[in-house]
PDB file of C-alpha atoms and ligand atoms in Angstrom:
ATOM      1  CA  MET A  23      -6.037  29.087  -1.707  1.00  0.00           C
ATOM      2  CA  GLY A  24      -9.727  28.228  -1.266  1.00  0.00           C
ATOM      3  CA  ASP A  25     -11.439  27.256   1.994  1.00  0.00           C
ATOM      4  CA  THR A  26     -11.564  23.608   0.965  1.00  0.00           C
ATOM      5  CA  GLU A  27      -7.848  23.488   0.249  1.00  0.00           C
ATOM      6  CA  ARG A  28      -6.949  25.287   3.477  1.00  0.00           C
ATOM      7  CA  THR A  29      -9.053  22.782   5.437  1.00  0.00           C
ATOM      8  CA  ALA A  30      -7.336  19.871   3.658  1.00  0.00           C
ATOM      9  CA  TRP A  31      -3.902  21.322   4.573  1.00  0.00           C
ATOM     10  CA  THR A  32      -4.959  21.729   8.226  1.00  0.00           C
ATOM     11  CA  SER A  33      -6.135  18.126   8.251  1.00  0.00           C
ATOM     12  CA  LEU A  34      -2.767  16.938   6.981  1.00  0.00           C
ATOM     13  CA  LEU A  35      -0.919  18.899   9.703  1.00  0.00           C
ATOM     14  CA  VAL A  36      -3.221  17.628  12.470  1.00  0.00           C
ATOM     15  CA  GLY A  37      -2.662  14.093  11.149  1.00  0.00           C
ATOM     16  CA  LEU A  38       1.128  14.494  11.390  1.00  0.00           C
ATOM     17  CA  VAL A  39       0.878  15.736  15.000  1.00  0.00           C
ATOM     18  CA  VAL A  40      -1.342  12.775  15.931  1.00  0.00           C
ATOM     19  CA  LEU A  41       1.074  10.419  14.159  1.00  0.00           C
ATOM     20  CA  ALA A  42       4.020  11.805  16.163  1.00  0.00           C
ATOM     21  CA  LEU A  43       2.120  11.313  19.445  1.00  0.00           C
ATOM     22  CA  LYS A  44       1.119   7.748  18.564  1.00  0.00           C
ATOM     23  CA  GLY A  45       4.613   6.933  17.312  1.00  0.00           C
ATOM     24  CA  ALA A  46       6.036   8.048  20.661  1.00  0.00           C
ATOM     25  CA  ALA A  47       3.402   5.998  22.534  1.00  0.00           C
ATOM     26  CA  TRP A  48       4.346   2.870  20.577  1.00  0.00           C
ATOM     27  CA  TRP A  49       8.111   3.519  20.914  1.00  0.00           C
ATOM     28  CA  LEU A  50       7.860   3.888  24.699  1.00  0.00           C
ATOM     29  CA  THR A  51       5.646   0.830  25.296  1.00  0.00           C
ATOM     30  CA  GLY A  52       6.530  -1.647  22.531  1.00  0.00           C
ATOM     31  CA  SER A  53       2.844  -2.605  22.477  1.00  0.00           C
ATOM     32  CA  ALA A  54       1.526  -4.385  19.352  1.00  0.00           C
ATOM     33  CA  ALA A  55      -1.875  -2.734  19.802  1.00  0.00           C
ATOM     34  CA  LEU A  56      -0.321   0.745  19.873  1.00  0.00           C
ATOM     35  CA  PHE A  57       1.727  -0.204  16.787  1.00  0.00           C
ATOM     36  CA  ALA A  58      -1.531  -1.077  15.001  1.00  0.00           C
ATOM     37  CA  ASP A  59      -3.091   2.176  16.141  1.00  0.00           C
ATOM     38  CA  MET A  60      -0.094   4.129  14.811  1.00  0.00           C
ATOM     39  CA  LEU A  61      -0.260   2.394  11.420  1.00  0.00           C
ATOM     40  CA  GLU A  62      -3.944   3.301  11.151  1.00  0.00           C
ATOM     41  CA  THR A  63      -2.892   6.929  11.507  1.00  0.00           C
ATOM     42  CA  VAL A  64      -0.194   6.465   8.832  1.00  0.00           C
ATOM     43  CA  VAL A  65      -2.990   5.357   6.493  1.00  0.00           C
ATOM     44  CA  ASN A  66      -5.104   8.347   7.551  1.00  0.00           C
ATOM     45  CA  VAL A  67      -2.307  10.830   6.943  1.00  0.00           C
ATOM     46  CA  ALA A  68      -1.861   9.317   3.483  1.00  0.00           C
ATOM     47  CA  ALA A  69      -5.635   9.675   3.021  1.00  0.00           C
ATOM     48  CA  SER A  70      -5.461  13.352   4.031  1.00  0.00           C
ATOM     49  CA  GLY A  71      -2.643  13.899   1.540  1.00  0.00           C
ATOM     50  CA  THR A  72      -4.700  12.167  -1.129  1.00  0.00           C
ATOM     51  CA  ALA A  73      -7.733  14.294  -0.262  1.00  0.00           C
ATOM     52  CA  LEU A  74      -5.584  17.389  -0.647  1.00  0.00           C
ATOM     53  CA  ALA A  75      -4.262  16.288  -4.039  1.00  0.00           C
ATOM     54  CA  ALA A  76      -7.792  15.330  -5.112  1.00  0.00           C
ATOM     55  CA  VAL A  77      -9.175  18.700  -4.026  1.00  0.00           C
ATOM     56  CA  ARG A  78      -6.450  20.533  -5.973  1.00  0.00           C
ATOM     57  CA  TYR A  79      -6.422  18.427  -9.126  1.00  0.00           C
ATOM     58  CA  SER A  80     -10.104  17.540  -9.493  1.00  0.00           C
ATOM     59  CA  ALA A  81     -11.036  21.223  -9.146  1.00  0.00           C
ATOM     60  CA  MET A  82      -9.130  22.020 -12.359  1.00  0.00           C
ATOM     61  CA  PRO A  83     -11.573  22.904 -15.146  1.00  0.00           C
ATOM     62  CA  ALA A  84     -11.931  20.650 -18.183  1.00  0.00           C
ATOM     63  CA  ASP A  85      -9.204  21.216 -20.784  1.00  0.00           C
ATOM     64  CA  GLU A  86      -8.282  19.973 -24.256  1.00  0.00           C
ATOM     65  CA  ASN A  87      -6.578  16.909 -22.815  1.00  0.00           C
ATOM     66  CA  HIS A  88      -9.367  16.051 -20.331  1.00  0.00           C
ATOM     67  CA  PRO A  89     -12.606  17.359 -21.880  1.00  0.00           C
ATOM     68  CA  TYR A  90     -14.750  15.645 -19.200  1.00  0.00           C
ATOM     69  CA  GLY A  91     -12.866  17.320 -16.322  1.00  0.00           C
ATOM     70  CA  HIS A  92     -10.439  15.852 -13.766  1.00  0.00           C
ATOM     71  CA  ALA A  93     -12.835  14.504 -11.135  1.00  0.00           C
ATOM     72  CA  LYS A  94     -11.916  10.835 -11.595  1.00  0.00           C
ATOM     73  CA  VAL A  95      -8.500  11.418 -10.030  1.00  0.00           C
ATOM     74  CA  GLU A  96     -10.306  10.902  -6.699  1.00  0.00           C
ATOM     75  CA  TYR A  97     -11.072   7.259  -7.539  1.00  0.00           C
ATOM     76  CA  PHE A  98      -7.563   6.684  -8.827  1.00  0.00           C
ATOM     77  CA  SER A  99      -5.962   7.893  -5.590  1.00  0.00           C
ATOM     78  CA  ALA A 100      -8.481   5.848  -3.587  1.00  0.00           C
ATOM     79  CA  VAL A 101      -7.170   2.676  -5.263  1.00  0.00           C
ATOM     80  CA  LEU A 102      -3.619   3.569  -4.130  1.00  0.00           C
ATOM     81  CA  GLU A 103      -4.970   4.118  -0.626  1.00  0.00           C
ATOM     82  CA  GLY A 104      -6.627   0.699  -0.689  1.00  0.00           C
ATOM     83  CA  ALA A 105      -3.251  -0.893  -1.476  1.00  0.00           C
ATOM     84  CA  LEU A 106      -1.646   1.017   1.404  1.00  0.00           C
ATOM     85  CA  ILE A 107      -4.337  -0.222   3.786  1.00  0.00           C
ATOM     86  CA  LEU A 108      -3.625  -3.801   2.762  1.00  0.00           C
ATOM     87  CA  VAL A 109       0.102  -3.367   3.509  1.00  0.00           C
ATOM     88  CA  ALA A 110      -0.681  -1.772   6.902  1.00  0.00           C
ATOM     89  CA  ALA A 111      -2.996  -4.652   7.861  1.00  0.00           C
ATOM     90  CA  LEU A 112      -0.329  -7.242   6.929  1.00  0.00           C
ATOM     91  CA  LEU A 113       2.346  -5.400   8.950  1.00  0.00           C
ATOM     92  CA  ILE A 114       0.039  -5.344  11.985  1.00  0.00           C
ATOM     93  CA  MET A 115      -0.722  -9.089  11.660  1.00  0.00           C
ATOM     94  CA  LYS A 116       3.021  -9.796  11.599  1.00  0.00           C
ATOM     95  CA  GLU A 117       3.602  -7.632  14.709  1.00  0.00           C
ATOM     96  CA  ALA A 118       0.651  -9.294  16.473  1.00  0.00           C
ATOM     97  CA  TRP A 119       1.996 -12.773  15.632  1.00  0.00           C
ATOM     98  CA  ASP A 120       5.418 -11.877  17.078  1.00  0.00           C
ATOM     99  CA  ALA A 121       3.795 -10.469  20.232  1.00  0.00           C
ATOM    100  CA  PHE A 122       1.683 -13.624  20.517  1.00  0.00           C
ATOM    101  CA  LEU A 123       4.748 -15.891  20.307  1.00  0.00           C
ATOM    102  CA  VAL A 124       6.812 -13.810  22.761  1.00  0.00           C
ATOM    103  CA  PRO A 125       4.302 -12.034  25.045  1.00  0.00           C
ATOM    104  CA  ARG A 126       5.623  -9.161  27.124  1.00  0.00           C
ATOM    105  CA  ALA A 127       4.160  -6.389  29.257  1.00  0.00           C
ATOM    106  CA  PRO A 128       4.143  -2.819  27.862  1.00  0.00           C
ATOM    107  CA  ASP A 129       7.242  -0.883  29.029  1.00  0.00           C
ATOM    108  CA  GLN A 130       5.939   2.496  30.177  1.00  0.00           C
ATOM    109  CA  PRO A 131       2.172   1.988  30.067  1.00  0.00           C
ATOM    110  CA  VAL A 132       1.232   5.206  31.907  1.00  0.00           C
ATOM    111  CA  VAL A 133       3.188   7.546  29.601  1.00  0.00           C
ATOM    112  CA  GLY A 134       2.133   5.556  26.526  1.00  0.00           C
ATOM    113  CA  ILE A 135      -1.529   5.652  27.480  1.00  0.00           C
ATOM    114  CA  ALA A 136      -1.345   9.369  28.287  1.00  0.00           C
ATOM    115  CA  LEU A 137       0.224  10.180  24.871  1.00  0.00           C
ATOM    116  CA  SER A 138      -2.296   8.011  23.079  1.00  0.00           C
ATOM    117  CA  PHE A 139      -5.123   9.657  25.015  1.00  0.00           C
ATOM    118  CA  VAL A 140      -4.017  13.142  23.903  1.00  0.00           C
ATOM    119  CA  ALA A 141      -3.763  11.894  20.296  1.00  0.00           C
ATOM    120  CA  THR A 142      -7.292  10.487  20.510  1.00  0.00           C
ATOM    121  CA  ALA A 143      -8.674  13.758  21.887  1.00  0.00           C
ATOM    122  CA  VAL A 144      -7.074  15.726  19.031  1.00  0.00           C
ATOM    123  CA  LEU A 145      -8.464  13.212  16.500  1.00  0.00           C
ATOM    124  CA  SER A 146     -12.023  13.383  17.854  1.00  0.00           C
ATOM    125  CA  VAL A 147     -12.151  17.178  17.995  1.00  0.00           C
ATOM    126  CA  TRP A 148     -10.633  17.710  14.546  1.00  0.00           C
ATOM    127  CA  GLY A 149     -12.637  14.848  12.994  1.00  0.00           C
ATOM    128  CA  THR A 150     -15.870  16.484  14.160  1.00  0.00           C
ATOM    129  CA  ILE A 151     -14.877  19.964  12.927  1.00  0.00           C
ATOM    130  CA  LEU A 152     -13.683  18.525   9.610  1.00  0.00           C
ATOM    131  CA  GLY A 153     -16.945  16.646   9.002  1.00  0.00           C
ATOM    132  CA  ARG A 154     -18.994  19.788   9.609  1.00  0.00           C
ATOM    133  CA  ARG A 155     -16.757  21.926   7.393  1.00  0.00           C
ATOM    134  CA  GLY A 156     -16.654  19.308   4.629  1.00  0.00           C
ATOM    135  CA  ARG A 157     -20.459  19.198   4.500  1.00  0.00           C
ATOM    136  CA  ALA A 158     -20.671  23.016   4.541  1.00  0.00           C
ATOM    137  CA  LEU A 159     -18.145  23.237   1.679  1.00  0.00           C
ATOM    138  CA  GLY A 160     -19.765  20.355  -0.233  1.00  0.00           C
ATOM    139  CA  SER A 161     -16.532  18.355  -0.478  1.00  0.00           C
ATOM    140  CA  PRO A 162     -16.917  14.530  -0.457  1.00  0.00           C
ATOM    141  CA  ALA A 163     -13.133  14.159  -0.067  1.00  0.00           C
ATOM    142  CA  LEU A 164     -13.130  16.124   3.218  1.00  0.00           C
ATOM    143  CA  VAL A 165     -16.226  14.346   4.539  1.00  0.00           C
ATOM    144  CA  ALA A 166     -14.630  10.954   3.774  1.00  0.00           C
ATOM    145  CA  ASP A 167     -11.421  12.127   5.478  1.00  0.00           C
ATOM    146  CA  SER A 168     -13.337  13.076   8.635  1.00  0.00           C
ATOM    147  CA  ARG A 169     -14.983   9.641   8.703  1.00  0.00           C
ATOM    148  CA  TYR A 170     -11.546   7.949   8.732  1.00  0.00           C
ATOM    149  CA  LEU A 171     -10.352  10.215  11.531  1.00  0.00           C
ATOM    150  CA  LEU A 172     -13.380   9.438  13.708  1.00  0.00           C
ATOM    151  CA  ALA A 173     -13.040   5.688  13.006  1.00  0.00           C
ATOM    152  CA  ASP A 174      -9.372   6.011  13.991  1.00  0.00           C
ATOM    153  CA  ALA A 175     -10.421   7.705  17.252  1.00  0.00           C
ATOM    154  CA  VAL A 176     -12.767   4.809  18.067  1.00  0.00           C
ATOM    155  CA  THR A 177      -9.970   2.245  17.538  1.00  0.00           C
ATOM    156  CA  SER A 178      -7.637   4.397  19.634  1.00  0.00           C
ATOM    157  CA  ILE A 179     -10.054   4.482  22.559  1.00  0.00           C
ATOM    158  CA  ALA A 180     -10.348   0.672  22.440  1.00  0.00           C
ATOM    159  CA  VAL A 181      -6.552   0.335  22.288  1.00  0.00           C
ATOM    160  CA  VAL A 182      -5.983   2.749  25.204  1.00  0.00           C
ATOM    161  CA  ILE A 183      -8.440   0.834  27.376  1.00  0.00           C
ATOM    162  CA  GLY A 184      -6.881  -2.477  26.269  1.00  0.00           C
ATOM    163  CA  VAL A 185      -3.286  -1.457  27.027  1.00  0.00           C
ATOM    164  CA  GLY A 186      -4.460  -0.191  30.415  1.00  0.00           C
ATOM    165  CA  LEU A 187      -6.070  -3.572  31.084  1.00  0.00           C
ATOM    166  CA  VAL A 188      -2.893  -5.413  30.043  1.00  0.00           C
ATOM    167  CA  ALA A 189      -0.855  -3.282  32.467  1.00  0.00           C
ATOM    168  CA  VAL A 190      -3.310  -3.766  35.339  1.00  0.00           C
ATOM    169  CA  THR A 191      -4.291  -7.433  34.883  1.00  0.00           C
ATOM    170  CA  GLY A 192      -1.152  -8.840  33.256  1.00  0.00           C
ATOM    171  CA  LEU A 193      -3.224 -10.598  30.557  1.00  0.00           C
ATOM    172  CA  LEU A 194      -0.476 -10.334  27.922  1.00  0.00           C
ATOM    173  CA  TRP A 195      -2.441 -12.052  25.090  1.00  0.00           C
ATOM    174  CA  LEU A 196      -4.841  -9.082  25.129  1.00  0.00           C
ATOM    175  CA  ASP A 197      -2.249  -6.872  23.401  1.00  0.00           C
ATOM    176  CA  PRO A 198      -1.844  -8.914  20.162  1.00  0.00           C
ATOM    177  CA  ALA A 199      -5.602  -9.676  20.185  1.00  0.00           C
ATOM    178  CA  LEU A 200      -6.353  -5.944  20.167  1.00  0.00           C
ATOM    179  CA  ALA A 201      -3.822  -5.424  17.359  1.00  0.00           C
ATOM    180  CA  VAL A 202      -5.612  -8.054  15.239  1.00  0.00           C
ATOM    181  CA  GLY A 203      -8.950  -6.364  15.980  1.00  0.00           C
ATOM    182  CA  ALA A 204      -7.537  -3.023  14.837  1.00  0.00           C
ATOM    183  CA  ALA A 205      -6.139  -4.642  11.668  1.00  0.00           C
ATOM    184  CA  LEU A 206      -9.610  -6.004  10.849  1.00  0.00           C
ATOM    185  CA  MET A 207     -11.167  -2.545  11.329  1.00  0.00           C
ATOM    186  CA  ILE A 208      -8.573  -1.042   8.968  1.00  0.00           C
ATOM    187  CA  LEU A 209      -9.226  -3.769   6.368  1.00  0.00           C
ATOM    188  CA  LEU A 210     -12.969  -3.107   6.565  1.00  0.00           C
ATOM    189  CA  SER A 211     -12.572   0.610   5.876  1.00  0.00           C
ATOM    190  CA  GLY A 212     -10.190  -0.254   3.013  1.00  0.00           C
ATOM    191  CA  LEU A 213     -12.765  -2.580   1.437  1.00  0.00           C
ATOM    192  CA  ARG A 214     -15.463   0.103   1.684  1.00  0.00           C
ATOM    193  CA  LEU A 215     -13.128   2.580   0.012  1.00  0.00           C
ATOM    194  CA  LEU A 216     -12.345   0.151  -2.830  1.00  0.00           C
ATOM    195  CA  ARG A 217     -16.035  -0.670  -3.298  1.00  0.00           C
ATOM    196  CA  SER A 218     -16.990   2.984  -3.823  1.00  0.00           C
ATOM    197  CA  SER A 219     -14.028   3.812  -6.073  1.00  0.00           C
ATOM    198  CA  VAL A 220     -14.593   0.736  -8.262  1.00  0.00           C
ATOM    199  CA  GLY A 221     -18.232   1.844  -8.667  1.00  0.00           C
ATOM    200  CA  GLY A 222     -17.035   5.256  -9.857  1.00  0.00           C
ATOM    201  CA  LEU A 223     -14.435   3.805 -12.220  1.00  0.00           C
ATOM    202  CA  MET A 224     -17.036   1.404 -13.694  1.00  0.00           C
ATOM    203  CA  ASP A 225     -19.438   4.303 -14.416  1.00  0.00           C
ATOM    204  CA  GLU A 226     -22.118   3.048 -12.042  1.00  0.00           C
ATOM    205  CA  ALA A 227     -25.504   4.795 -12.432  1.00  0.00           C
ATOM    206  CA  VAL A 228     -26.463   7.412  -9.825  1.00  0.00           C
ATOM    207  CA  PRO A 229     -28.252   6.121  -6.672  1.00  0.00           C
ATOM    208  CA  ALA A 230     -31.945   5.213  -7.174  1.00  0.00           C
ATOM    209  CA  VAL A 231     -33.192   8.228  -5.169  1.00  0.00           C
ATOM    210  CA  LEU A 232     -31.267  10.684  -7.346  1.00  0.00           C
ATOM    211  CA  LEU A 233     -32.348   8.869 -10.518  1.00  0.00           C
ATOM    212  CA  SER A 234     -36.038   9.216  -9.682  1.00  0.00           C
ATOM    213  CA  GLN A 235     -35.426  12.875  -8.831  1.00  0.00           C
ATOM    214  CA  ILE A 236     -33.878  13.354 -12.287  1.00  0.00           C
ATOM    215  CA  ARG A 237     -36.858  11.618 -13.947  1.00  0.00           C
ATOM    216  CA  THR A 238     -39.271  13.879 -12.068  1.00  0.00           C
ATOM    217  CA  VAL A 239     -37.425  17.052 -13.111  1.00  0.00           C
ATOM    218  CA  VAL A 240     -37.276  15.957 -16.781  1.00  0.00           C
ATOM    219  CA  SER A 241     -40.991  15.192 -16.996  1.00  0.00           C
ATOM    220  CA  LYS A 242     -41.882  18.397 -15.129  1.00  0.00           C
ATOM    221  CA  GLU A 243     -39.751  20.742 -17.270  1.00  0.00           C
ATOM    222  CA  ALA A 244     -40.235  19.090 -20.681  1.00  0.00           C
ATOM    223  CA  GLU A 245     -43.570  20.732 -21.512  1.00  0.00           C
ATOM    224  CA  GLY A 246     -43.988  20.910 -25.303  1.00  0.00           C
ATOM    225  CA  ALA A 247     -41.943  17.737 -25.869  1.00  0.00           C
ATOM    226  CA  LEU A 248     -43.579  14.334 -26.363  1.00  0.00           C
ATOM    227  CA  GLU A 249     -41.238  11.885 -24.704  1.00  0.00           C
ATOM    228  CA  ALA A 250     -37.826  11.385 -23.183  1.00  0.00           C
ATOM    229  CA  HIS A 251     -36.056   8.003 -23.425  1.00  0.00           C
ATOM    230  CA  ASP A 252     -32.667   6.253 -23.170  1.00  0.00           C
ATOM    231  CA  LEU A 253     -31.807   8.124 -19.965  1.00  0.00           C
ATOM    232  CA  ARG A 254     -28.243   7.320 -18.845  1.00  0.00           C
ATOM    233  CA  THR A 255     -26.416   8.640 -15.799  1.00  0.00           C
ATOM    234  CA  ARG A 256     -23.000   8.275 -14.206  1.00  0.00           C
ATOM    235  CA  GLN A 257     -20.924  10.105 -11.626  1.00  0.00           C
ATOM    236  CA  ALA A 258     -17.328  11.294 -11.441  1.00  0.00           C
ATOM    237  CA  GLY A 259     -16.479  12.947  -8.125  1.00  0.00           C
ATOM    238  CA  ARG A 260     -18.742  15.959  -7.692  1.00  0.00           C
ATOM    239  CA  HIS A 261     -19.955  15.830 -11.290  1.00  0.00           C
ATOM    240  CA  THR A 262     -23.101  14.022 -12.408  1.00  0.00           C
ATOM    241  CA  PHE A 263     -23.354  13.161 -16.112  1.00  0.00           C
ATOM    242  CA  ILE A 264     -26.897  12.949 -17.511  1.00  0.00           C
ATOM    243  CA  GLU A 265     -27.894  12.175 -21.094  1.00  0.00           C
ATOM    244  CA  PHE A 266     -31.135  11.214 -22.850  1.00  0.00           C
ATOM    245  CA  HIS A 267     -33.152  11.537 -26.071  1.00  0.00           C
ATOM    246  CA  LEU A 268     -35.963  14.097 -26.229  1.00  0.00           C
ATOM    247  CA  VAL A 269     -38.748  13.468 -28.754  1.00  0.00           C
ATOM    248  CA  VAL A 270     -40.518  16.633 -30.016  1.00  0.00           C
ATOM    249  CA  PRO A 271     -43.103  17.189 -32.784  1.00  0.00           C
ATOM    250  CA  GLY A 272     -41.300  16.985 -36.172  1.00  0.00           C
ATOM    251  CA  ASP A 273     -42.414  20.452 -37.242  1.00  0.00           C
ATOM    252  CA  MET A 274     -41.224  22.199 -34.083  1.00  0.00           C
ATOM    253  CA  THR A 275     -38.543  24.815 -34.783  1.00  0.00           C
ATOM    254  CA  VAL A 276     -34.990  24.194 -33.582  1.00  0.00           C
ATOM    255  CA  ALA A 277     -35.238  27.358 -31.465  1.00  0.00           C
ATOM    256  CA  ARG A 278     -38.359  26.050 -29.624  1.00  0.00           C
ATOM    257  CA  ALA A 279     -36.802  22.617 -29.034  1.00  0.00           C
ATOM    258  CA  HIS A 280     -33.641  24.274 -27.736  1.00  0.00           C
ATOM    259  CA  ASP A 281     -35.700  26.387 -25.295  1.00  0.00           C
ATOM    260  CA  ILE A 282     -37.171  23.179 -23.863  1.00  0.00           C
ATOM    261  CA  CYS A 283     -33.654  21.716 -23.503  1.00  0.00           C
ATOM    262  CA  ASP A 284     -32.446  24.831 -21.688  1.00  0.00           C
ATOM    263  CA  ARG A 285     -35.397  24.662 -19.298  1.00  0.00           C
ATOM    264  CA  ILE A 286     -34.745  21.004 -18.486  1.00  0.00           C
ATOM    265  CA  GLU A 287     -31.020  21.677 -18.062  1.00  0.00           C
ATOM    266  CA  SER A 288     -31.494  24.511 -15.576  1.00  0.00           C
ATOM    267  CA  GLY A 289     -34.099  22.445 -13.671  1.00  0.00           C
ATOM    268  CA  LEU A 290     -31.637  19.523 -13.452  1.00  0.00           C
ATOM    269  CA  ARG A 291     -28.797  21.789 -12.283  1.00  0.00           C
ATOM    270  CA  ASP A 292     -31.040  23.166  -9.516  1.00  0.00           C
ATOM    271  CA  ALA A 293     -31.853  19.615  -8.377  1.00  0.00           C
ATOM    272  CA  VAL A 294     -28.507  17.839  -8.879  1.00  0.00           C
ATOM    273  CA  GLY A 295     -25.813  20.517  -8.607  1.00  0.00           C
ATOM    274  CA  GLN A 296     -22.791  20.197 -10.891  1.00  0.00           C
ATOM    275  CA  ALA A 297     -24.294  18.307 -13.813  1.00  0.00           C
ATOM    276  CA  VAL A 298     -22.997  17.749 -17.341  1.00  0.00           C
ATOM    277  CA  ILE A 299     -26.126  17.293 -19.468  1.00  0.00           C
ATOM    278  CA  THR A 300     -26.372  16.094 -23.075  1.00  0.00           C
ATOM    279  CA  ILE A 301     -29.806  15.990 -24.786  1.00  0.00           C
ATOM    280  CA  HIS A 302     -30.344  14.453 -28.226  1.00  0.00           C
ATOM    281  CA  VAL A 303     -33.476  15.907 -29.910  1.00  0.00           C
ATOM    282  CA  GLU A 304     -35.552  13.636 -32.169  1.00  0.00           C
ATOM    283  CA  PRO A 305     -38.768  14.019 -34.246  1.00  0.00           C
ATOM    284  CA  GLU A 306     -41.863  12.059 -33.173  1.00  0.00           C
ATOM    285  CA  GLY A 307     -41.270   9.089 -35.542  1.00  0.00           C
ATOM    286  CA  LYS A 308     -38.512   8.041 -33.104  1.00  0.00           C
ATOM    287  CA  ALA A 309     -40.804   7.727 -30.078  1.00  0.00           C
ATOM    288  CA  LYS A 310     -40.246   4.519 -28.127  1.00  0.00           C
ATOM    289  CA  HIS A 311     -43.311   4.909 -25.875  1.00  0.00           C
ATOM    290  CA  SER A 312     -41.154   3.851 -22.949  1.00  0.00           C
ATOM    291  CA  GLY A 313     -38.805   5.537 -20.503  1.00  0.00           C
ATOM    292  CA  VAL A 314     -39.796   8.923 -19.102  1.00  0.00           C
ATOM    293  CA  LEU A 315     -43.063   9.933 -20.765  1.00  0.00           C
ATOM    294  CA  VAL A 316     -43.985  13.607 -20.910  1.00  0.00           C
ATOM    295  CA  LEU A 317     -47.208  15.192 -22.190  1.00  0.00           C
TER     296      LEU A 317
HETATM  297 ZN1   ZN B   1     -34.016   7.918 -29.370  1.00  0.00          ZN
HETATM  298 ZN1   ZN B   2     -27.657  24.932 -26.127  1.00  0.00          ZN
END
């Protein structure tokens, strides 16, 4: 088992512990806000499980069945997660509506708040460690997972303070109001998730900064060629796909042209990381005099 996978397993276990704590806090108090907070953790545990599956499956090398690799599984599982988030938000709204119609004070606020506080502490500490480790291991799935955990911790802090206020002041409407607030936060993170996975599924081009980096590398390493055009890029998980046409003098030998391609390819891999590069070599009659020009 690799470091990335071990970290993903740890994250799943931590998530289950936090879920148990929050479940107990909700069960003891009957608070709508704590119910919302618990459902957010259900979504996060599902996200950790998805991250684990993505780490395992997307790491598989390309095979006969999937010649472009397995990286897109990450977007596919993100769509499932988005659906789960929607269900969680609807459940919370329903609970909040019921609590609004029949307001009641939380049953054992001190124990509930204490449990929720411990859960929040665990979330914050692990979320921070996970983010650092994910960046060190270069795993977008783990980094995304840590962002959910920290967002969950922020909601939890708000909910703990809110339930405390309800218990002290007796303002019972505060409980369902907080639950609705938490539901909106969950919906927002779900929309962000869907936005990024749809971009990946639709073969969106790489971000502008990376694209200009790619152009710079191509024109720097293409010495001996005349022009590069029709540059296309897309991303699938950790992999960046880059393809373009390279115009060389018509009488250049295949071996020379191939040397240029190899130089560009290694330059791009240094700059971009895991890149799948396809270069189509053309004689000078095909020059378009546009795109990336090289001397
Ligand atoms: Zn061409
Ligand atoms: Zn080659």
